[in-house]
């Protein structure tokens, strides 16, 4: 758990950003108001987490899941938030699935590209082997010519 109570507070920058989006343009929010909303939000999150944890413990699980959070929201009498919360969860799952599919496509195209480069490299390799063999033949022929043109050494 946290060592200090202020460690449990949500970041003020996040709270300020959310509050700016919620109030009409031209309205300013005092530092004390941002701090109070941050503390209230932190208390709400801790309470919701505690209630959801109780549902997980009743089910003899150590891990909370979405159904625990939904049950906790209902238990805390925040029924009006259940539908938007469930919709947000569905949107999040769809987004994550889309990212997973895109990642798999990138990996597959990268693998296909590597395979095609390897195949192209093998073809280039065969051509370069043939060129190397021709170069070796040329070198041997030139060495023979050099030997023919040298006068034989007399002892």
Steps between C-alpha positions, in 0.01 A plus 500: 500500500605864479734644759337843507132595458583744218647209300143377456384821330449512126739728310388863504593548134259226395225637723560853366476378140172318568358800684594739218307282258197491730456870572394763244770700323609808690429345840803454718538250783691588813791295625304405813208373287734286288657361816157424654378324183826303488454381857133416441585305184774313685261407781242383244756283320621348827144428614403347164817290505428379852143401408615325182770319697234370739316342205822339381572363848145359527569315175830378652709685243801724550445692177218748451329501165250724322198315638625571853521870421151499345358323807676749727357795306151351537562433869615861549176613329672644194269314261487794259873453430476129416390536138761764405765302686409180316501686167843644577629152579364364170659790309830437676489128414426577135788750490738246653385232256557742211851572626569127533382432144707791366806376688457149360466643147821701546685193627370290211594759238843539661549122491384486136739783413791323671420178315487679164831673579656165590375348176634798306828465690525133405447587134764774526721252683474249217582770246794621707628142539496463123678835463759392759562177312547695176743735677696198631519358145622836368768519771625148423517579127694822563745316728564244226568780252744664740687169541517455124646845445771466767829365385593181674752536769837352426700352779 
